[in-house]
Coordinates of C-alpha atoms and ligand atoms in Angstrom, one line a residue:
M1 CA 57.5 -55.4 5.6
I2 CA 56.0 -57.7 3.0
T3 CA 54.1 -60.7 3.9
E4 CA 53.5 -63.3 1.1
L5 CA 50.0 -64.6 1.0
A6 CA 49.9 -67.0 -2.0
R7 CA 51.8 -68.1 -5.0
L8 CA 50.5 -69.6 -8.2
E9 CA 52.0 -70.8 -11.4
V10 CA 50.1 -70.1 -14.6
R11 CA 50.7 -72.1 -17.8
D12 CA 47.4 -72.5 -19.3
P13 CA 43.9 -71.1 -19.5
A14 CA 42.9 -72.9 -16.3
G15 CA 45.8 -71.2 -14.6
V16 CA 44.5 -67.9 -15.9
F17 CA 41.1 -68.4 -14.4
A18 CA 42.7 -69.6 -11.1
A19 CA 44.9 -66.4 -11.0
R20 CA 41.7 -64.4 -11.5
Q21 CA 39.8 -66.2 -8.9
L22 CA 42.6 -66.0 -6.4
A23 CA 43.3 -62.3 -7.1
R24 CA 39.6 -61.5 -6.5
G25 CA 39.4 -63.7 -3.4
L26 CA 42.4 -62.1 -1.9
A27 CA 41.2 -58.6 -2.7
A28 CA 37.9 -59.5 -1.1
S29 CA 39.5 -60.9 2.0
L30 CA 41.6 -57.7 2.3
A31 CA 38.3 -55.7 2.2
L32 CA 38.9 -53.9 -1.1
D33 CA 35.6 -52.6 -2.4
R34 CA 33.8 -54.5 -5.2
Q35 CA 35.1 -52.3 -8.0
D36 CA 38.7 -52.7 -6.8
Q37 CA 38.2 -56.5 -6.4
I38 CA 37.2 -56.6 -10.1
R39 CA 40.1 -54.3 -11.1
V40 CA 42.7 -56.5 -9.3
A41 CA 41.2 -59.8 -10.7
T42 CA 41.0 -58.4 -14.2
A43 CA 44.6 -57.1 -14.1
L44 CA 45.9 -60.5 -13.1
S45 CA 43.6 -62.2 -15.5
E46 CA 44.8 -60.0 -18.4
I47 CA 48.5 -60.4 -17.6
S48 CA 48.2 -64.2 -17.3
R49 CA 46.1 -64.5 -20.4
S50 CA 48.4 -62.5 -22.6
A51 CA 51.4 -64.4 -21.2
V52 CA 49.6 -67.8 -21.9
T53 CA 48.6 -66.6 -25.3
A54 CA 52.2 -65.7 -26.0
G55 CA 53.2 -69.2 -25.0
R56 CA 54.8 -68.1 -21.8
S57 CA 54.3 -69.2 -18.2
A58 CA 54.2 -67.0 -15.2
V59 CA 54.6 -67.3 -11.4
I60 CA 52.3 -64.9 -9.6
A61 CA 53.0 -64.0 -6.0
F62 CA 50.5 -62.1 -3.9
G63 CA 51.6 -60.3 -0.7
V64 CA 50.7 -57.3 1.5
D65 CA 52.7 -54.5 3.1
D66 CA 51.4 -51.9 5.4
R67 CA 49.6 -50.1 2.7
D68 CA 49.1 -52.1 -0.4
L69 CA 48.1 -55.4 -1.9
L70 CA 51.3 -56.4 -3.8
V71 CA 51.4 -58.7 -6.8
T72 CA 54.7 -59.8 -8.5
V73 CA 54.5 -61.6 -11.8
T74 CA 57.7 -63.4 -12.9
L75 CA 57.6 -64.5 -16.5
D76 CA 59.8 -66.8 -18.5
G77 CA 60.3 -64.1 -21.2
E78 CA 59.4 -60.5 -22.1
P79 CA 56.3 -59.3 -20.3
P80 CA 53.4 -59.1 -22.8
A81 CA 52.8 -55.4 -23.6
E82 CA 49.0 -55.8 -24.0
G83 CA 48.6 -57.4 -20.6
V84 CA 50.8 -54.7 -18.9
A85 CA 48.9 -51.9 -20.6
A86 CA 45.6 -53.4 -19.4
A87 CA 46.9 -53.9 -15.9
S88 CA 48.3 -50.4 -15.6
R89 CA 44.8 -49.0 -16.2
L90 CA 43.5 -51.1 -13.3
M91 CA 46.2 -51.1 -10.6
D92 CA 47.5 -48.2 -8.7
Q93 CA 51.1 -49.0 -9.7
V94 CA 52.5 -51.2 -12.4
A95 CA 56.2 -51.4 -13.1
A96 CA 57.8 -53.8 -15.6
D97 CA 61.5 -54.6 -14.9
G98 CA 62.9 -57.2 -17.3
N99 CA 60.9 -60.4 -16.7
L100 CA 59.4 -59.0 -13.6
I101 CA 56.1 -57.1 -13.3
R102 CA 55.4 -55.4 -9.9
M103 CA 51.9 -54.2 -9.2
A104 CA 50.3 -52.6 -6.2
K105 CA 46.7 -51.7 -5.2
R106 CA 46.0 -49.6 -2.1
R107 CA 44.0 -51.6 0.5
P108 CA 42.0 -50.5 3.5
P109 CA 44.4 -50.5 6.5
D110 CA 44.2 -53.1 9.4
V111 CA 42.5 -55.9 7.5
R112 CA 44.1 -59.4 7.7
P113 CA 43.4 -61.7 4.8
D114 CA 41.3 -64.8 5.5
M115 CA 43.9 -67.6 4.7
K116 CA 41.3 -70.4 4.7
L117 CA 39.4 -68.6 1.9
V118 CA 42.7 -68.0 0.0
N119 CA 43.6 -71.7 0.1
E120 CA 40.2 -72.8 -1.0
Q121 CA 40.5 -70.4 -3.9
L122 CA 43.9 -71.8 -4.7
A123 CA 42.4 -75.3 -5.0
A124 CA 39.8 -74.2 -7.5
V125 CA 40.3 -75.2 -11.1
L126 CA 38.8 -73.6 -14.2
P127 CA 37.6 -75.9 -17.1
P128 CA 39.8 -74.9 -20.2
S129 CA 36.8 -74.3 -22.5
A130 CA 36.1 -71.1 -20.6
L131 CA 39.2 -69.4 -21.8
E132 CA 37.6 -67.5 -24.7
E133 CA 34.6 -66.6 -22.7
L134 CA 36.9 -65.3 -20.0
Q135 CA 38.9 -63.2 -22.5
R136 CA 35.7 -61.6 -23.8
Q137 CA 34.5 -61.0 -20.3
N138 CA 37.8 -59.4 -19.4
Q139 CA 37.6 -57.1 -22.4
D140 CA 34.1 -56.1 -21.5
L141 CA 35.1 -55.5 -18.0
I142 CA 38.1 -53.4 -19.0
S143 CA 35.9 -51.2 -21.3
A144 CA 33.2 -51.1 -18.6
L145 CA 35.8 -49.9 -16.1
E146 CA 37.2 -47.5 -18.7
D147 CA 33.7 -46.1 -19.2
L148 CA 33.3 -45.8 -15.5
K149 CA 36.5 -43.9 -15.3
Q150 CA 35.5 -41.6 -18.1
Q151 CA 32.1 -41.1 -16.5
K152 CA 33.9 -40.4 -13.3
E153 CA 36.1 -37.8 -15.0
Q154 CA 33.1 -36.3 -16.6
L155 CA 31.5 -36.2 -13.3
V156 CA 34.5 -34.5 -11.8
L157 CA 34.4 -32.0 -14.7
L158 CA 30.7 -31.4 -14.2
N159 CA 31.2 -31.1 -10.5
S160 CA 33.8 -28.4 -11.0
E161 CA 31.5 -26.7 -13.5
L162 CA 28.7 -26.9 -11.0
Q163 CA 31.0 -25.5 -8.4
E164 CA 31.9 -22.7 -10.7
T165 CA 28.2 -22.0 -11.4
N166 CA 27.5 -22.2 -7.7
R167 CA 30.2 -19.7 -7.1
G168 CA 28.7 -17.5 -9.8
V169 CA 25.2 -17.9 -8.3
M170 CA 26.5 -17.2 -4.8
A171 CA 28.2 -14.0 -6.1
L172 CA 25.1 -12.9 -7.9
Y173 CA 23.0 -13.7 -4.8
S174 CA 25.3 -11.7 -2.6
E175 CA 25.2 -8.8 -5.0
L176 CA 21.4 -9.0 -5.1
S177 CA 21.2 -9.2 -1.4
N178 CA 23.5 -6.2 -1.1
E179 CA 21.3 -4.3 -3.4
L180 CA 18.1 -5.5 -1.6
E181 CA 19.7 -4.4 1.7
Q182 CA 20.5 -1.0 0.3
T183 CA 17.0 -0.7 -1.2
N184 CA 15.5 -1.7 2.0
R185 CA 17.5 0.8 3.9
G186 CA 16.3 3.4 1.4
V187 CA 12.7 2.4 1.9
V188 CA 13.1 2.5 5.6
A189 CA 14.6 5.9 5.5
L190 CA 11.9 7.1 3.1
Y191 CA 9.2 5.9 5.5
A192 CA 10.9 7.5 8.4
E193 CA 11.0 10.7 6.4
L194 CA 7.3 10.3 5.5
D195 CA 6.4 9.7 9.1
E196 CA 8.3 12.8 10.1
T197 CA 6.7 14.8 7.4
S198 CA 3.2 13.7 8.3
E199 CA 4.0 14.3 11.9
R200 CA 5.2 17.8 11.1
L201 CA 2.0 18.4 9.0
R202 CA -0.1 17.1 11.8
A203 CA 1.7 19.4 14.3
A204 CA 1.4 22.3 11.8
S205 CA -2.3 21.8 11.4
E206 CA -2.7 21.4 15.2
S207 CA -0.8 24.6 15.8
K208 CA -2.9 26.4 13.1
D209 CA -6.0 25.2 14.9
R210 CA -4.5 26.3 18.2
F211 CA -3.6 29.7 16.7
W212 CA -7.1 30.3 15.5
T213 CA -8.7 29.3 18.7
N214 CA -6.3 31.5 20.7
V215 CA -6.6 34.4 18.3
S216 CA -10.4 34.3 18.4
H217 CA -10.3 34.3 22.2
E218 CA -7.4 36.8 22.6
L219 CA -8.9 39.3 20.1
R220 CA -12.5 39.1 21.2
T221 CA -12.0 39.2 24.9
P222 CA -10.3 42.6 25.2
L223 CA -12.6 44.1 22.6
N224 CA -15.7 42.9 24.5
S225 CA -14.2 44.4 27.6
I226 CA -13.6 47.7 26.0
I227 CA -17.1 47.9 24.6
G228 CA -18.6 46.8 27.9
L229 CA -16.6 49.4 29.9
T230 CA -17.4 52.3 27.6
R231 CA -21.1 51.3 28.0
L232 CA -20.6 51.6 31.8
L233 CA -18.8 54.9 31.5
A234 CA -21.6 56.3 29.4
E235 CA -24.3 55.4 31.9
P236 CA -25.1 58.0 34.7
G237 CA -23.1 57.1 37.8
P238 CA -23.4 58.3 41.5
D239 CA -21.7 61.6 40.5
G240 CA -24.1 62.1 37.6
R241 CA -23.4 61.8 33.9
L242 CA -20.1 62.5 32.2
D243 CA -19.9 65.9 30.8
P244 CA -21.0 66.0 27.1
E245 CA -17.5 66.3 25.7
R246 CA -16.3 63.2 27.7
L247 CA -19.5 61.3 26.8
Y248 CA -18.9 62.0 23.2
Q249 CA -15.3 60.6 23.4
V250 CA -16.5 57.5 25.2
E251 CA -19.1 56.9 22.5
L252 CA -16.3 57.2 19.9
I253 CA -14.2 54.6 21.7
R254 CA -17.3 52.3 21.9
N255 CA -18.0 52.7 18.2
S256 CA -14.4 52.0 17.3
G257 CA -14.4 49.0 19.5
S258 CA -17.6 47.7 17.9
T259 CA -16.2 48.2 14.4
L260 CA -13.0 46.4 15.4
L261 CA -15.0 43.5 16.9
A262 CA -17.1 43.2 13.7
L263 CA -13.9 43.2 11.6
V264 CA -12.3 40.5 13.8
N265 CA -15.4 38.4 13.6
D266 CA -15.5 38.7 9.9
L267 CA -11.8 37.7 9.6
L268 CA -12.3 34.8 11.9
D269 CA -15.4 33.6 10.0
V270 CA -13.6 33.7 6.7
A271 CA -10.5 31.9 8.1
K272 CA -12.7 29.2 9.5
A273 CA -14.5 28.6 6.3
E274 CA -11.3 28.6 4.4
S275 CA -9.6 26.1 6.6
G276 CA -12.5 23.6 6.1
R277 CA -13.1 23.6 9.9
L278 CA -16.7 24.6 9.4
H279 CA -19.0 22.0 10.9
V280 CA -21.9 21.3 8.6
D281 CA -24.9 19.7 10.3
P282 CA -27.7 19.2 7.8
A283 CA -31.2 19.0 9.1
Q284 CA -34.7 20.0 8.0
V285 CA -34.8 23.7 8.8
D286 CA -38.1 25.4 9.6
L287 CA -37.9 28.3 7.2
P288 CA -40.7 30.5 8.6
A289 CA -39.2 30.2 12.1
L290 CA -35.7 31.1 10.7
F291 CA -37.2 34.1 8.8
G292 CA -38.8 35.2 12.1
R293 CA -35.4 35.3 13.8
L294 CA -33.9 37.2 10.9
R295 CA -36.6 39.8 11.2
G296 CA -35.6 40.2 14.8
L297 CA -31.9 40.6 13.8
A298 CA -32.5 43.0 11.0
H299 CA -34.7 45.6 12.7
P300 CA -31.9 46.9 15.1
M301 CA -29.6 47.1 12.1
A302 CA -31.9 49.6 10.4
E303 CA -32.4 51.7 13.6
G304 CA -32.2 55.3 12.8
K305 CA -32.5 54.8 9.1
R306 CA -35.4 55.5 6.8
V307 CA -35.3 52.0 5.6
A308 CA -38.2 49.6 5.8
V309 CA -37.0 46.0 6.4
T310 CA -39.4 43.3 5.3
V311 CA -38.8 39.6 5.8
S312 CA -41.5 37.6 4.0
D313 CA -42.1 33.9 4.1
D314 CA -44.9 33.9 1.5
G315 CA -44.1 31.3 -1.1
A316 CA -41.3 29.8 1.0
P317 CA -41.4 26.1 1.6
D318 CA -42.0 25.0 5.2
T319 CA -38.7 23.3 5.5
I320 CA -35.5 23.0 3.7
L321 CA -32.7 20.5 4.2
T322 CA -29.6 22.5 5.0
D323 CA -27.4 23.8 7.8
E324 CA -29.3 26.3 9.8
V325 CA -26.3 28.2 11.3
L326 CA -24.7 28.6 7.9
L327 CA -27.9 29.7 6.2
T328 CA -28.6 32.2 8.9
S329 CA -25.1 33.6 8.5
I330 CA -25.5 34.1 4.8
L331 CA -28.8 35.8 5.1
R332 CA -27.7 38.0 8.0
N333 CA -24.8 39.2 5.8
L334 CA -27.1 40.0 2.9
L335 CA -29.6 41.9 5.0
S336 CA -26.8 43.8 6.7
N337 CA -25.4 44.9 3.3
G338 CA -28.8 45.8 2.0
I339 CA -29.4 48.0 5.0
K340 CA -25.9 49.4 5.0
Y341 CA -25.9 50.5 1.4
T342 CA -29.5 51.8 1.4
D343 CA -30.2 55.3 2.7
G344 CA -33.9 55.4 2.1
G345 CA -36.4 52.9 0.8
E346 CA -36.8 49.2 1.4
V347 CA -34.8 46.1 2.0
R348 CA -36.8 43.0 1.4
L349 CA -36.1 39.3 2.0
S350 CA -38.4 36.9 0.2
A351 CA -38.3 33.3 -0.9
R352 CA -39.8 31.1 -3.7
V353 CA -39.6 27.6 -5.0
A354 CA -37.9 27.5 -8.4
G355 CA -38.0 24.0 -9.8
P356 CA -35.7 21.8 -7.8
R357 CA -34.3 24.8 -5.9
V358 CA -35.4 27.4 -3.4
E359 CA -34.4 31.0 -4.1
I360 CA -34.1 33.4 -1.2
S361 CA -33.6 37.0 -2.4
V362 CA -32.5 40.1 -0.5
A363 CA -33.4 43.1 -2.6
D364 CA -32.8 46.7 -1.7
T365 CA -33.5 50.1 -3.2
G366 CA -30.0 51.4 -2.3
I367 CA -27.1 52.9 -4.0
G368 CA -26.4 49.9 -6.3
I369 CA -23.1 48.7 -7.8
P370 CA -21.6 49.8 -11.1
A371 CA -22.0 47.1 -13.8
G372 CA -18.3 46.4 -14.2
L373 CA -17.8 45.6 -10.5
H374 CA -20.4 42.9 -9.9
A375 CA -17.8 40.2 -10.0
H376 CA -15.3 42.1 -8.0
V377 CA -17.5 42.5 -4.9
F378 CA -17.2 38.7 -4.4
E379 CA -13.4 39.1 -4.1
E380 CA -12.0 39.2 -0.6
F381 CA -11.4 42.7 0.8
Y382 CA -12.9 44.3 -2.3
Q383 CA -15.0 47.4 -1.6
V384 CA -16.5 49.6 -4.3
P385 CA -14.2 52.6 -4.5
G386 CA -15.4 55.9 -3.0
I387 CA -17.9 54.3 -0.8
R388 CA -17.0 54.1 2.9
R389 CA -19.6 52.6 5.2
G390 CA -17.5 50.5 7.5
G391 CA -17.1 46.8 6.8
T392 CA -14.2 44.8 5.6
G393 CA -14.9 43.6 2.1
L394 CA -15.2 40.1 3.5
G395 CA -19.0 39.7 3.8
L396 CA -20.0 38.8 0.3
P397 CA -17.1 36.4 -0.4
Y398 CA -17.8 34.7 2.9
A399 CA -21.5 34.4 2.1
R400 CA -20.8 32.9 -1.3
R401 CA -18.4 30.4 0.2
L402 CA -21.0 29.2 2.7
A403 CA -23.6 29.0 -0.1
R404 CA -21.4 26.7 -2.0
I405 CA -20.8 24.5 1.0
L406 CA -24.5 24.1 1.2
G407 CA -24.7 23.1 -2.4
G408 CA -26.0 26.4 -3.6
D409 CA -24.7 29.7 -4.9
L410 CA -25.1 33.5 -4.8
Q411 CA -26.1 35.7 -7.8
L412 CA -26.0 39.5 -7.7
T413 CA -27.8 42.0 -9.9
S414 CA -27.5 45.7 -9.3
E415 CA -28.0 49.0 -10.9
P416 CA -26.4 52.2 -9.5
G417 CA -29.1 54.3 -8.0
A418 CA -31.8 51.7 -8.4
G419 CA -30.7 49.0 -6.0
T420 CA -29.2 45.6 -5.6
T421 CA -30.7 42.1 -5.5
V422 CA -28.7 39.1 -4.2
V423 CA -30.3 35.7 -4.8
L424 CA -29.3 32.7 -2.8
S425 CA -30.3 29.5 -4.5
L426 CA -30.3 26.2 -2.6
P427 CA -31.1 22.7 -3.6
N428 CA -34.6 21.7 -2.4
Q429 CA -35.4 18.3 -3.8
P430 CA -34.1 15.0 -2.8
P431 CA -31.6 13.8 -5.3
A432 CA -33.2 11.6 -8.0
L433 CA -31.1 8.5 -8.5
G434 CA -31.8 5.6 -10.8
T435 CA -30.1 2.6 -9.3
V436 CA -28.2 2.4 -6.0
V437 CA -26.1 -0.6 -4.8
I438 CA -25.9 -1.2 -1.1
A439 CA -22.9 -3.4 -0.2
D440 CA -22.9 -4.4 3.5
D441 CA -22.6 -7.9 5.1
D442 CA -25.0 -6.8 7.9
A443 CA -28.5 -7.5 6.5
A444 CA -30.1 -5.4 9.3
F445 CA -28.0 -2.3 8.3
R446 CA -28.8 -2.8 4.6
Q447 CA -32.4 -2.6 5.7
V448 CA -31.7 0.7 7.5
L449 CA -30.0 2.1 4.4
K450 CA -32.9 1.0 2.2
G451 CA -35.2 2.9 4.5
L452 CA -33.0 6.1 4.4
L453 CA -32.8 5.9 0.6
T454 CA -36.5 5.6 -0.2
G455 CA -37.7 8.5 -2.2
M456 CA -34.2 9.2 -3.5
A457 CA -33.5 6.0 -5.6
D458 CA -35.7 4.2 -8.1
R459 CA -34.1 0.9 -7.5
L460 CA -32.1 -0.5 -4.7
L461 CA -29.8 -3.5 -5.2
E462 CA -28.2 -5.3 -2.3
A463 CA -24.8 -7.1 -2.1
E464 CA -23.3 -8.9 0.9
D465 CA -19.7 -8.0 0.0
G466 CA -17.5 -6.3 -2.6
G467 CA -17.5 -9.3 -4.9
Q468 CA -21.3 -9.4 -5.1
A469 CA -21.4 -5.7 -5.6
L470 CA -19.1 -6.0 -8.6
A471 CA -21.3 -8.7 -10.0
V472 CA -24.4 -6.5 -9.7
L473 CA -22.4 -3.6 -11.3
A474 CA -21.5 -5.8 -14.2
E475 CA -25.1 -6.4 -15.0
N476 CA -26.8 -3.1 -14.2
P477 CA -26.2 0.6 -14.9
V478 CA -25.6 2.0 -11.4
D479 CA -25.7 5.6 -10.3
L480 CA -24.3 5.3 -6.8
V481 CA -22.7 2.7 -4.5
L482 CA -22.9 2.8 -0.7
A483 CA -20.4 0.4 0.7
D484 CA -19.4 -0.7 4.2
L485 CA -15.7 -0.5 4.8
R486 CA -15.4 -3.8 6.6
M487 CA -16.9 -6.7 4.7
P488 CA -15.7 -10.3 4.5
G489 CA -14.0 -11.2 1.2
L490 CA -13.7 -8.1 -0.9
D491 CA -13.9 -5.1 1.5
G492 CA -15.1 -1.6 0.9
A493 CA -11.7 -0.1 0.0
A494 CA -10.9 -3.0 -2.4
L495 CA -14.4 -2.6 -4.0
L496 CA -13.7 1.1 -4.5
A497 CA -10.4 0.4 -6.1
R498 CA -12.2 -1.9 -8.7
L499 CA -15.2 0.4 -9.3
P500 CA -15.5 2.2 -12.7
A501 CA -14.5 5.8 -12.4
S502 CA -18.0 7.0 -13.4
V503 CA -19.7 5.4 -10.4
P504 CA -19.5 7.6 -7.3
A505 CA -19.3 5.8 -4.0
I506 CA -20.0 6.7 -0.4
I507 CA -18.3 4.7 2.4
I508 CA -20.4 4.0 5.4
T509 CA -18.4 2.8 8.3
G510 CA -18.5 2.2 12.0
A511 CA -14.8 2.7 12.3
D512 CA -13.0 5.9 12.9
T513 CA -11.0 6.1 9.8
P514 CA -10.2 8.5 6.9
P515 CA -12.0 7.8 3.7
P516 CA -10.3 5.4 1.2
P517 CA -8.8 7.2 -1.9
R518 CA -11.7 6.7 -4.4
A519 CA -14.5 7.5 -1.9
A520 CA -16.6 10.6 -2.7
A521 CA -17.6 10.8 1.0
L522 CA -17.4 8.9 4.2
L523 CA -20.3 8.7 6.6
K524 CA -20.2 7.2 10.1
K525 CA -22.9 4.7 10.9
D526 CA -23.7 6.1 14.3
E527 CA -24.2 9.6 12.9
L528 CA -26.1 8.5 9.9
T529 CA -29.4 10.3 9.4
R530 CA -31.6 10.6 6.3
E531 CA -30.7 14.3 6.2
R532 CA -27.0 13.7 6.3
L533 CA -27.2 11.0 3.7
E534 CA -29.4 13.1 1.4
F535 CA -27.2 16.2 1.9
T536 CA -24.1 14.1 1.1
I537 CA -25.6 12.5 -2.0
R538 CA -26.8 15.9 -3.2
G539 CA -23.2 17.2 -2.9
I540 CA -21.9 14.2 -4.8
I541 CA -24.4 14.3 -7.6
R542 CA -23.8 18.1 -8.0
S543 CA -20.1 17.7 -8.3
S544 CA -20.2 14.7 -10.6
S545 CA -22.8 16.2 -13.0
Ligands
ADP601 P1 -18.4 45.1 3.2 O1 -17.9 44.6 4.5 O2 -17.5 46.2 2.7 O3 -19.8 45.4 3.1 P2 -18.9 42.9 1.4 O4 -18.0 41.9 0.9 O5 -20.1 42.6 2.0 O6 -18.0 43.9 2.3 O7 -19.2 43.8 0.1 C1 -18.2 44.2 -0.8 C2 -18.5 45.6 -1.4 O8 -19.6 45.4 -2.3 C3 -19.0 46.6 -0.4 O9 -17.9 47.3 0.2 C4 -19.9 47.5 -1.2 O10 -19.1 48.4 -1.9 C5 -20.5 46.5 -2.2 N1 -21.8 46.1 -1.8 C6 -22.1 45.0 -1.2 N2 -23.5 44.9 -1.0 C7 -24.0 46.0 -1.5 C8 -25.4 46.5 -1.7 N3 -26.4 45.8 -1.2 N4 -25.5 47.7 -2.3 C9 -24.5 48.3 -2.8 N5 -23.2 47.9 -2.7 C10 -23.0 46.8 -2.0

């Protein structure tokens, strides 16, 4: 249903302005937005203007139906094409039918026009001089609206492009996130595998340890029982002694048992040294006392042989920084060989200071070793062909391994028929260091380290953290860095990672942790002694020089 709101006749420029005013007022009172108000006003203004310019008059009727603001323009002649064209850009619908132009503009629903306002607007009159101005304004407005429309179209285009781009980005993102997810899954699986492998390795190393502990126990126990029982059998009992034949057999069993026990012990020693499970406990060892104990050990070995065993501490230093158990083991082995391979003459252990080292020699006047075989006797299980005196061929290689663990070595000289000399040389002087950097945030502990290092280093430089240590290193040639693992700022591990490869570093830590990758050694604060520190530094300097 159409309701008419207002009607207006336009004959002159004043009418044109009135039509414009009225159209705008009606559009406003029907709650069209500002842009649409201008569109409607401009459409009416253009149609009226072009009609008036063409010398025609027009009757304009404004009305509403349920949906639209409706405008009917009845002209007394052909509708002006220019005006219709302008209007059709501005209204939703424009239809020219003979002298009639019908136009419609969508309006917000449920808004009743304010009739008082409409009437007031109808009464308004425009001064005629404003016609040209109005025309210009209308043109401006049309082109402004046209621009707006173009901009809007561009915006729509841009928007759709943006949407397209967004879709592309979304696709890319989902592809990437798929890839990331897959990579993550791979990494997780890899870590699981690594965990599994390290767990297996740990279990393997544990079971190896368990194996050696069990084997040591299982092999030694029955052998010790056999040897003990044969000793009992050989002793006179309540029924007197065994008859000589039986006694002889029991002695044979006992000898075989002892040989077997020696073999087992050798094997276990070598296995232990090989697996790195040897515990090294460096301390100042009293050499004369150690030599005294060796003397006690050696004499029974030579029992029944025409061999004089001499252990002399003339020329030996009073103490040497080393591991006493390992040193004893080496020398016991050398003495045992000397006695075993000497039928008559002397086996002599002596020591001397040779520059920065101590040399302990075991010289015998025994059968000697052919020249080509001097290197071979240090190979595991090697025995000089044609010579059978018991043993396993493990003594010398084991002794050399221990010597190297202690920072020393074994050298052998020998001449068949004249005898053999094996020299153990061990480091004897504190390492001589130029400059050492101590990096620890704990001033008291730095003090402790300074104390421990006196006599080893010419110059001690302190740093409170990794950063300071690097600054010190940038300005001074440094021979060694001692660094705490936990420091504020740059910690020990980070410091090591930035350290020049030529500078060795020892990590000193209170924590129970494996050494970081670049550390030459790790020492625990609560186990730190001057001996341990010196021994460790000696090892590092030897391996880096
Ligand atoms: P073994 O248990 O056989 O003594 P070692 O590893 O101690 O094993 O020595 C290897 C071999 O070197 C010996 O079997 C022996 O032939 C030779 N050998 C070692 N020490 C001497 C020595 N002092 N005099 C002569 N030969 C020696």
